[in-house]
CSV table of C-alpha atoms in Angstrom, one decimal:
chain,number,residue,atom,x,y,z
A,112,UNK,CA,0.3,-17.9,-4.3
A,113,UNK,CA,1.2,-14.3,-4.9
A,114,UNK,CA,4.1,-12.4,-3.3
A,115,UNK,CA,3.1,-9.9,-0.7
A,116,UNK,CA,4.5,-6.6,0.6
A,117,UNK,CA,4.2,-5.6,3.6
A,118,UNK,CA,4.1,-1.5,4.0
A,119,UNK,CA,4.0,-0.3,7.8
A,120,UNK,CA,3.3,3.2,8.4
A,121,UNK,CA,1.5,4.4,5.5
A,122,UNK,CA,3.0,7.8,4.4
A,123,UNK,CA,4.3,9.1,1.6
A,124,UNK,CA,7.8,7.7,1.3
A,125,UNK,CA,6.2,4.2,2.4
A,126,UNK,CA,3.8,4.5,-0.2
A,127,UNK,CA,6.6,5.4,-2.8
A,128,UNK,CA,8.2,2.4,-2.0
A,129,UNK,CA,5.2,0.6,-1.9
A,130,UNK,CA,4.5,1.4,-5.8
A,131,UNK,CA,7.8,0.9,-7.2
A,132,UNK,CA,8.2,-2.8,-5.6
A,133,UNK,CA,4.4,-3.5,-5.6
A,134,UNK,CA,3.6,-4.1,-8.7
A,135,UNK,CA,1.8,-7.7,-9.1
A,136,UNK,CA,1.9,-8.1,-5.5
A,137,UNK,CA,-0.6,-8.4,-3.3
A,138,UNK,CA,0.5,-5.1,-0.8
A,139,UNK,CA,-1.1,-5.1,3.1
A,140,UNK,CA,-1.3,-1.9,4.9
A,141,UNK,CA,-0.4,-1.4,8.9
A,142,UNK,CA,-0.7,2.2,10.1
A,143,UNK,CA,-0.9,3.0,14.0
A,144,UNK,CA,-3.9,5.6,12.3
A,145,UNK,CA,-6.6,3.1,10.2
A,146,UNK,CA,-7.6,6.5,8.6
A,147,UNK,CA,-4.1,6.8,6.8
A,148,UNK,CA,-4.0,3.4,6.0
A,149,UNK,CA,-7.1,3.6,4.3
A,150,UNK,CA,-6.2,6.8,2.7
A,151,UNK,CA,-3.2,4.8,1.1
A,152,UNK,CA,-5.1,1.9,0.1
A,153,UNK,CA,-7.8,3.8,-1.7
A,154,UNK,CA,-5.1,5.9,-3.6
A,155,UNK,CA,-3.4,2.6,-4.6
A,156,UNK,CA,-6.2,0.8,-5.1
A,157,UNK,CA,-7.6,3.4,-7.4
A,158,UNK,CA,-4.0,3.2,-9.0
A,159,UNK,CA,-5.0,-0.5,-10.1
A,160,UNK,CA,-2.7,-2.1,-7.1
A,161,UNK,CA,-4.1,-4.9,-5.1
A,162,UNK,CA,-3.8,-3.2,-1.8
């Protein structure tokens, strides 16, 4: 089983965070707005993170 990290509210700083502790991790994305959360996880996942 993989580790997971959590990111809730998907902004910039979150998504900072999200990269530097992410790496190898599965990461799932909460956002009050499902548009920026699937801004974030297209940028990650483009970024070769398992988003």
């Amino acid at each position: 089983m993989n580790d997971v990290v959590l990111l809730t509210g998907a902004g910039q700083i979150g998504m900072a965070i999200a990269r530097r502790i992410g790496h190898g991790k599965k990461i799932v994305i909460g956002d009050k707005n499902i548009q920026n959360a699937e801004a974030i996880s297209k940028i990650m996942t483009e970024a070769g993170f398992d988003v």
